[in-house]
Tab-separated table of C-alpha atoms and ligand atoms in Angstrom:
chain	number	residue	atom	x	y	z
A	1	ASN	CA	113.393	17.968	77.479
A	2	GLY	CA	116.565	19.902	78.265
A	3	LYS	CA	116.543	21.508	74.845
A	4	TYR	CA	116.567	25.165	73.887
A	5	THR	CA	114.492	26.586	71.060
A	6	VAL	CA	116.246	29.215	68.941
A	7	SER	CA	114.828	31.239	66.025
A	8	PHE	CA	116.769	30.771	62.787
A	9	ILE	CA	116.602	33.269	59.915
A	10	ARG	CA	118.505	31.481	57.177
A	11	GLY	CA	118.750	34.523	54.937
A	12	ASP	CA	119.386	35.124	51.239
A	13	GLY	CA	122.069	34.023	48.789
A	14	ILE	CA	124.847	32.094	50.507
A	15	GLY	CA	122.730	32.177	53.681
A	16	ILE	CA	121.103	28.907	52.656
A	17	GLU	CA	124.394	27.012	52.302
A	18	ILE	CA	126.153	28.384	55.356
A	19	SER	CA	123.025	27.698	57.452
A	20	GLU	CA	123.168	24.054	56.342
A	21	ALA	CA	126.729	23.944	57.617
A	22	VAL	CA	125.435	25.060	61.038
A	23	ASP	CA	122.690	22.388	60.910
A	24	ASP	CA	125.129	19.600	60.104
A	25	ILE	CA	127.798	20.593	62.619
A	26	TYR	CA	125.297	21.153	65.453
A	27	LYS	CA	123.716	17.775	64.792
A	28	ALA	CA	127.109	16.058	64.804
A	29	ALA	CA	128.153	17.894	67.986
A	30	GLY	CA	124.898	17.044	69.779
A	31	VAL	CA	124.063	20.669	70.605
A	32	PRO	CA	120.761	20.732	72.562
A	33	ILE	CA	119.063	23.271	70.292
A	34	ILE	CA	115.846	22.985	68.308
A	35	TRP	CA	115.792	25.477	65.455
A	36	GLU	CA	112.602	27.378	64.753
A	37	ASN	CA	112.966	28.524	61.138
A	38	VAL	CA	111.435	31.937	60.482
A	39	SER	CA	111.103	34.060	57.361
A	40	VAL	CA	111.456	37.828	57.461
A	41	ALA	CA	110.281	38.468	53.877
A	42	PRO	CA	108.858	42.018	53.958
A	43	TYR	CA	105.279	42.976	53.142
A	44	ILE	CA	103.230	46.172	53.224
A	45	ASN	CA	100.883	46.235	56.228
A	46	LYS	CA	97.401	47.807	56.558
A	47	GLN	CA	98.910	51.148	57.526
A	48	GLY	CA	100.851	51.096	54.258
A	49	LYS	CA	104.160	50.566	56.030
A	50	GLN	CA	106.810	47.957	55.326
A	51	SER	CA	106.720	45.249	57.922
A	52	ILE	CA	108.125	41.794	58.643
A	53	PRO	CA	105.860	38.807	59.402
A	54	ASP	CA	104.377	38.708	62.915
A	55	GLU	CA	105.347	35.039	63.230
A	56	ALA	CA	109.014	35.994	62.942
A	57	ILE	CA	108.695	38.747	65.524
A	58	GLU	CA	106.777	36.507	67.909
A	59	SER	CA	109.251	33.663	67.506
A	60	ILE	CA	112.238	35.871	68.330
A	61	ARG	CA	110.381	37.560	71.198
A	62	LYS	CA	109.476	34.179	72.674
A	63	ASN	CA	112.877	32.510	72.212
A	64	THR	CA	114.881	35.700	73.000
A	65	VAL	CA	117.783	34.338	70.931
A	66	ALA	CA	118.119	34.099	67.156
A	67	LEU	CA	120.745	33.126	64.622
A	68	LYS	CA	120.585	34.992	61.351
A	69	GLY	CA	122.082	34.482	57.898
A	70	PRO	CA	122.719	37.471	55.610
A	71	LEU	CA	119.753	39.362	54.152
A	72	ALA	CA	120.194	41.232	50.865
A	73	THR	CA	119.849	45.021	51.220
A	74	PRO	CA	118.979	46.924	48.018
A	75	ILE	CA	121.282	49.836	47.122
A	76	GLY	CA	119.835	53.295	46.495
A	77	LYS	CA	116.184	52.215	46.328
A	78	GLY	CA	113.703	49.498	47.314
A	79	HIS	CA	112.702	48.220	50.738
A	80	VAL	CA	114.135	49.389	54.051
A	81	SER	CA	116.995	47.075	55.056
A	82	LEU	CA	115.559	44.079	56.914
A	83	ASN	CA	118.765	43.958	58.918
A	84	LEU	CA	117.950	47.406	60.272
A	85	THR	CA	114.297	46.514	60.745
A	86	LEU	CA	115.310	43.643	63.011
A	87	ARG	CA	117.799	45.772	64.946
A	88	ARG	CA	115.147	48.435	65.481
A	89	THR	CA	112.214	46.114	66.186
A	90	PHE	CA	114.045	44.497	69.084
A	91	SER	CA	116.106	47.550	70.155
A	92	LEU	CA	119.330	45.607	69.643
A	93	PHE	CA	121.349	48.517	70.945
A	94	ALA	CA	124.865	47.073	70.983
A	95	ASN	CA	126.534	45.298	68.083
A	96	VAL	CA	129.522	43.361	69.393
A	97	ARG	CA	132.165	42.586	66.771
A	98	PRO	CA	135.252	40.713	67.925
A	99	CYS	CA	138.072	40.162	65.443
A	100	LYS	CA	140.983	37.888	66.314
A	101	SER	CA	143.864	36.494	64.237
A	102	LEU	CA	143.502	32.767	63.612
A	103	GLU	CA	146.559	30.968	64.905
A	104	GLY	CA	146.675	28.655	61.936
A	105	TYR	CA	146.025	31.162	59.173
A	106	LYS	CA	148.802	33.537	58.151
A	107	THR	CA	148.160	37.111	57.058
A	108	PRO	CA	150.593	40.066	57.245
A	109	TYR	CA	149.179	40.463	60.786
A	110	ASP	CA	149.395	37.732	63.414
A	111	ASN	CA	148.417	39.776	66.451
A	112	VAL	CA	144.932	41.157	65.837
A	113	ASP	CA	142.580	40.884	68.805
A	114	THR	CA	140.111	43.748	68.621
A	115	VAL	CA	136.650	44.039	70.120
A	116	LEU	CA	134.488	46.710	68.585
A	117	ILE	CA	131.112	47.710	69.975
A	118	ARG	CA	128.914	49.599	67.600
A	119	GLU	CA	125.864	51.648	68.548
A	120	ASN	CA	123.201	49.792	66.594
A	121	THR	CA	119.957	51.777	66.482
A	122	GLU	CA	120.626	55.324	65.288
A	123	GLY	CA	123.321	57.632	63.832
A	124	GLU	CA	123.367	57.728	60.022
A	125	TYR	CA	121.266	54.542	60.125
A	126	SER	CA	118.201	56.431	61.371
A	127	GLY	CA	117.011	56.436	57.734
A	128	ILE	CA	115.656	59.990	57.956
A	129	GLU	CA	116.342	61.525	54.553
A	130	HIS	CA	114.655	64.106	52.367
A	131	GLU	CA	115.281	66.209	49.300
A	132	VAL	CA	115.188	69.815	50.504
A	133	VAL	CA	115.085	71.310	47.009
A	134	ASP	CA	116.095	69.866	43.650
A	135	GLY	CA	119.650	68.575	43.891
A	136	VAL	CA	119.976	68.990	47.662
A	137	VAL	CA	119.433	66.043	49.990
A	138	GLN	CA	119.585	65.985	53.762
A	139	SER	CA	120.362	62.776	55.632
A	140	ILE	CA	119.901	63.055	59.371
A	141	LYS	CA	122.504	61.629	61.698
A	142	LEU	CA	120.496	61.145	64.856
A	143	ILE	CA	122.395	60.832	68.141
A	144	THR	CA	120.591	60.621	71.469
A	145	LEU	CA	122.026	60.762	74.956
A	146	GLU	CA	119.958	57.719	75.916
A	147	ALA	CA	121.280	55.423	73.164
A	148	SER	CA	124.830	56.740	73.631
A	149	GLU	CA	124.791	56.017	77.371
A	150	ARG	CA	123.225	52.613	76.810
A	151	VAL	CA	125.909	51.461	74.391
A	152	ALA	CA	128.684	53.043	76.469
A	153	ARG	CA	127.469	51.199	79.557
A	154	TYR	CA	127.386	47.956	77.602
A	155	ALA	CA	130.961	48.556	76.387
A	156	PHE	CA	132.283	49.016	79.927
A	157	HIS	CA	130.299	46.020	81.139
A	158	HIS	CA	131.668	43.915	78.280
A	159	ALA	CA	135.230	45.052	79.007
A	160	GLU	CA	134.846	44.100	82.672
A	161	GLN	CA	133.342	40.699	81.869
A	162	ASN	CA	136.031	39.889	79.313
A	163	LYS	CA	139.055	41.134	81.284
A	164	ARG	CA	139.858	44.007	78.977
A	165	ASN	CA	141.047	46.942	81.030
A	166	ARG	CA	140.413	49.866	78.703
A	167	VAL	CA	137.539	51.388	76.748
A	168	THR	CA	138.351	53.664	73.823
A	169	ALA	CA	135.588	55.841	72.390
A	170	VAL	CA	136.114	56.344	68.640
A	171	HIS	CA	134.684	59.567	67.228
A	172	LYS	CA	134.919	62.634	64.972
A	173	ALA	CA	133.922	65.219	67.545
A	174	ASN	CA	136.474	67.586	65.998
A	175	ILE	CA	134.001	67.938	63.109
A	176	MET	CA	130.640	66.793	64.490
A	177	LYS	CA	131.045	68.776	67.653
A	178	MET	CA	127.461	68.358	68.849
A	179	SER	CA	126.505	64.787	67.869
A	180	ASP	CA	129.817	63.054	68.470
A	181	GLY	CA	130.472	65.530	71.271
A	182	MET	CA	127.399	64.204	73.054
A	183	PHE	CA	128.417	60.613	72.376
A	184	LEU	CA	131.743	61.369	74.083
A	185	HIS	CA	129.973	63.093	76.967
A	186	ALA	CA	127.922	59.921	77.516
A	187	CYS	CA	131.057	57.754	77.467
A	188	ARG	CA	132.837	60.039	79.955
A	189	GLN	CA	129.879	59.909	82.348
A	190	VAL	CA	129.687	56.115	82.212
A	191	ALA	CA	133.477	55.838	82.616
A	192	LYS	CA	133.065	57.327	86.118
A	193	GLU	CA	130.972	54.291	87.085
A	194	TYR	CA	133.895	51.988	86.201
A	195	PRO	CA	136.946	53.251	88.115
A	196	ASN	CA	138.839	50.000	87.430
A	197	ILE	CA	138.642	50.381	83.684
A	198	GLN	CA	140.742	52.993	81.918
A	199	TYR	CA	139.045	55.268	79.449
A	200	ASP	CA	140.381	57.189	76.488
A	201	GLU	CA	139.262	58.629	73.159
A	202	ASP	CA	140.578	58.442	69.616
A	203	LEU	CA	139.605	60.058	66.345
A	204	LEU	CA	138.240	57.552	63.842
A	205	ASP	CA	140.749	58.327	61.104
A	206	ARG	CA	143.683	58.180	63.489
A	207	ALA	CA	142.388	54.909	64.969
A	208	CYS	CA	142.269	53.371	61.456
A	209	LEU	CA	145.830	54.445	60.814
A	210	ARG	CA	147.071	53.088	64.134
A	211	ILE	CA	145.311	49.745	63.835
A	212	VAL	CA	146.708	48.979	60.383
A	213	GLN	CA	150.184	50.075	61.516
A	214	ASP	CA	150.126	47.957	64.681
A	215	PRO	CA	147.027	46.257	66.070
A	216	ALA	CA	148.813	44.947	69.199
A	217	PRO	CA	147.834	47.808	71.574
A	218	TYR	CA	144.155	47.115	70.833
A	219	ALA	CA	144.256	43.628	72.337
A	220	ASP	CA	143.575	44.801	75.885
A	221	ARG	CA	140.660	47.081	75.165
A	222	VAL	CA	137.151	47.501	73.835
A	223	MET	CA	136.385	50.193	71.254
A	224	VAL	CA	132.948	51.813	71.312
A	225	MET	CA	131.555	54.091	68.614
A	226	PRO	CA	128.532	55.437	66.745
A	227	ASN	CA	126.810	53.197	64.207
A	228	LEU	CA	128.380	54.021	60.829
A	229	TYR	CA	131.930	54.223	62.191
A	230	GLY	CA	131.497	50.731	63.601
A	231	ASP	CA	130.184	49.415	60.302
A	232	ILE	CA	133.270	50.628	58.464
A	233	LEU	CA	135.899	49.918	61.105
A	234	SER	CA	134.652	46.337	61.602
A	235	ASP	CA	135.163	45.527	57.913
A	236	MET	CA	138.637	47.062	58.111
A	237	CYS	CA	139.548	44.886	61.086
A	238	ALA	CA	138.143	41.813	59.283
A	239	GLY	CA	140.507	42.600	56.411
A	240	LEU	CA	143.483	42.274	58.748
A	241	ILE	CA	142.709	38.675	59.724
A	242	GLY	CA	141.616	37.196	56.394
A	243	GLY	CA	138.317	38.786	55.449
A	244	LEU	CA	134.618	38.700	56.114
A	245	GLY	CA	134.457	34.916	55.928
A	246	LEU	CA	135.834	34.867	59.465
A	247	THR	CA	134.169	37.573	61.555
A	248	PRO	CA	131.125	37.036	63.783
A	249	SER	CA	128.834	39.469	65.538
A	250	GLY	CA	126.147	39.675	68.171
A	251	ASN	CA	123.310	42.225	68.168
A	252	ILE	CA	122.498	42.557	71.844
A	253	GLY	CA	119.234	43.865	73.281
A	254	LYS	CA	117.478	43.769	76.625
A	255	ASP	CA	114.727	41.377	75.537
A	256	ALA	CA	116.374	39.564	72.601
A	257	SER	CA	119.727	39.077	70.896
A	258	ILE	CA	120.421	38.174	67.268
A	259	PHE	CA	123.741	36.683	66.184
A	260	GLU	CA	124.881	37.095	62.585
A	261	ALA	CA	127.977	37.177	60.367
A	262	VAL	CA	129.371	40.610	59.489
A	263	HIS	CA	129.264	39.759	55.751
A	264	GLY	CA	126.463	40.064	53.173
A	265	SER	CA	124.548	37.551	51.053
A	266	GLY	CA	127.300	37.024	48.447
A	267	PRO	CA	125.060	36.942	45.348
A	268	ASP	CA	128.096	36.398	43.083
A	269	ILE	CA	128.920	33.036	44.680
A	270	ALA	CA	125.470	31.985	45.965
A	271	GLY	CA	124.387	28.406	45.277
A	272	GLN	CA	127.851	27.316	44.153
A	273	ASN	CA	129.110	25.551	47.289
A	274	LYS	CA	131.856	28.196	47.610
A	275	ALA	CA	130.928	30.232	50.687
A	276	ASN	CA	132.959	30.037	53.882
A	277	PRO	CA	130.519	29.221	56.720
A	278	THR	CA	133.057	30.174	59.421
A	279	ALA	CA	131.659	33.650	60.159
A	280	LEU	CA	128.138	32.332	60.733
A	281	LEU	CA	129.508	29.398	62.727
A	282	LEU	CA	131.548	31.719	64.953
A	283	SER	CA	128.468	33.933	65.383
A	284	SER	CA	126.585	30.842	66.517
A	285	ILE	CA	129.413	30.184	68.985
A	286	MET	CA	128.990	33.687	70.428
A	287	MET	CA	125.329	32.714	70.721
A	288	LEU	CA	126.132	29.451	72.532
A	289	ARG	CA	128.280	31.366	75.044
A	290	HIS	CA	125.478	33.910	75.472
A	291	MET	CA	123.250	30.912	76.322
A	292	ARG	CA	125.986	29.620	78.646
A	293	LEU	CA	126.470	26.449	76.577
A	294	PHE	CA	130.229	26.830	77.011
A	295	ASP	CA	131.304	23.217	76.417
A	296	HIS	CA	129.534	22.963	73.088
A	297	ALA	CA	130.921	26.358	72.086
A	298	ASP	CA	134.511	25.378	72.913
A	299	LYS	CA	134.241	22.028	71.155
A	300	ILE	CA	132.907	23.426	67.875
A	301	GLU	CA	135.201	26.455	67.892
A	302	SER	CA	138.266	24.320	68.410
A	303	ALA	CA	137.235	21.963	65.560
A	304	ILE	CA	136.836	24.946	63.198
A	305	PHE	CA	140.200	26.460	64.148
A	306	ARG	CA	141.993	23.126	63.812
A	307	ALA	CA	140.437	22.453	60.400
A	308	ILE	CA	141.627	25.833	59.109
A	309	ALA	CA	145.068	25.516	60.751
A	310	GLU	CA	145.570	22.079	59.218
A	311	GLY	CA	144.884	23.437	55.734
A	312	ASP	CA	141.238	22.441	55.252
A	313	ARG	CA	140.084	25.783	53.850
A	314	THR	CA	137.539	27.355	51.562
A	315	GLY	CA	138.526	29.435	48.523
A	316	ASP	CA	138.462	32.815	50.287
A	317	LEU	CA	141.343	31.541	52.458
A	318	GLY	CA	143.228	30.157	49.460
A	319	GLY	CA	141.947	26.612	50.006
A	320	LYS	CA	140.266	24.128	47.700
A	321	LEU	CA	137.271	23.057	49.779
A	322	GLY	CA	133.644	23.860	49.093
A	323	THR	CA	131.169	24.769	51.832
A	324	ARG	CA	130.103	21.125	52.250
A	325	GLU	CA	133.633	19.721	52.245
A	326	PHE	CA	134.748	22.272	54.841
A	327	THR	CA	131.716	21.335	56.948
A	328	LYS	CA	132.797	17.673	56.832
A	329	ALA	CA	136.345	18.672	57.764
A	330	VAL	CA	134.992	20.394	60.896
A	331	ILE	CA	132.732	17.462	61.809
A	332	LYS	CA	135.673	15.080	61.501
A	333	ARG	CA	137.485	17.064	64.224
A	334	LEU	CA	134.644	17.424	66.740
B	401	IPM	C1	126.644	44.983	58.618
B	401	IPM	C2	126.076	45.160	57.249
B	401	IPM	C3	124.764	45.927	57.335
B	401	IPM	C4	125.070	47.293	57.898
B	401	IPM	C5	123.981	46.050	56.028
B	401	IPM	C6	123.769	44.719	55.357
B	401	IPM	C7	122.657	46.745	56.255
B	401	IPM	O1	126.989	45.780	56.403
B	401	IPM	O2	126.003	44.316	59.451
B	401	IPM	O3	127.738	45.492	58.883
B	401	IPM	O4	125.391	48.226	57.150
B	401	IPM	O5	124.985	47.438	59.112
B	402	MN	MN1	128.888	46.279	57.372
C-alpha cells in the first residue's frame, strides 16, 4: 500500500502531548506512515531481571525504525533507565545530536551549527556499580576498542555524507589515560581510512570553553566522544540555540534506529498543554530523512521553522502558544 510502519513509543509526562502534535502534523502533511504504538513499561521476567515487553522489542525489530517520546528515569534508585535498556537492546551504538541556530529565533548566538556524535552503549553508562566497603562506591567506566572504533567509523561516515570536512574527538585522555587514550587510539586508526577528512582532538573542558566563546569554527565538523561527555555537551549546545525544546537526536544501530528528543519527560509541565513539540518533531524529521522520505521531511521542517520565525511560539521560547495551538500554527503553514 506504499505505506511504512513505524514503532511509536509515546513516553511519559509531556510525551503524550508532543506525540499528539506529531500525529496531527503527519496526518495533515499526508506522510505515508502507519504508527504501531508500543509500550515499554518495565516488568520483572522469570530470571528475576528487569525487562521490557517482548511486543515492543519485536515491533522495533520488525519495523527497524522507531520514534520515541521521553521516558522518566528515576534518580538514585528504582528501575534501570528504559532509555538505556532500549539503546542496549538494539545496540544503538551512535547517538547523533545536531544543534543548529534557528534563523527566526534570536539568542546571543546566531551561528551555532554543531553535530555531536555520542558513543551510546558504554562508558559511565555501563551501569556497573558496587559498594566496595561502607562509604566507598566504585562506578565502572567501561571503554572497549570495538565500540570506540564503531562510533568513530560512524562519525567519519556521517561527516563524509553531510559534507563536513573535519572530525574532532573530544576526550579527557590527560586524566583517563587508558580509557580515553584507547578511545583516541580508535579514532586515529579510523581517521587513516578517511584521508579526505581532517582529524583533530580536543579536551572536553577546552571544547566547552571554545564553543561558548565562538561556535562558528564547529560548523564544518563532527565531534565524536564517549557517552557521558556527549550527554553533557549536547545539553550545553542546546542551551546556545534556545534550549531542549529544539534539539533532536537519532540513536543509530545496525538493525534498528530510534529517534527521540534530547529532553526528558517534563513532569512539572506535563498535561498542561505547555510543552514545545519541536524537538520530537525535528527528531521525526531526522527519521524521515533516514527513511529517505526527503520531501515530507523538508515540507514539515520548513513549516515548523516558519511558524517559529513568524512569532508563533510556545512558552519556552517566550511565546504565548500552547502545544495544541503551536501544532495548528505548523499545520497552517504546511
Ligand atoms: C539523554 C538523556 C538520557 C541520558 C537519560 C534520560 C537517561 O539525558 O538522552 O541525553 O542520560 O542519556
Ligand atoms: Mn541528556
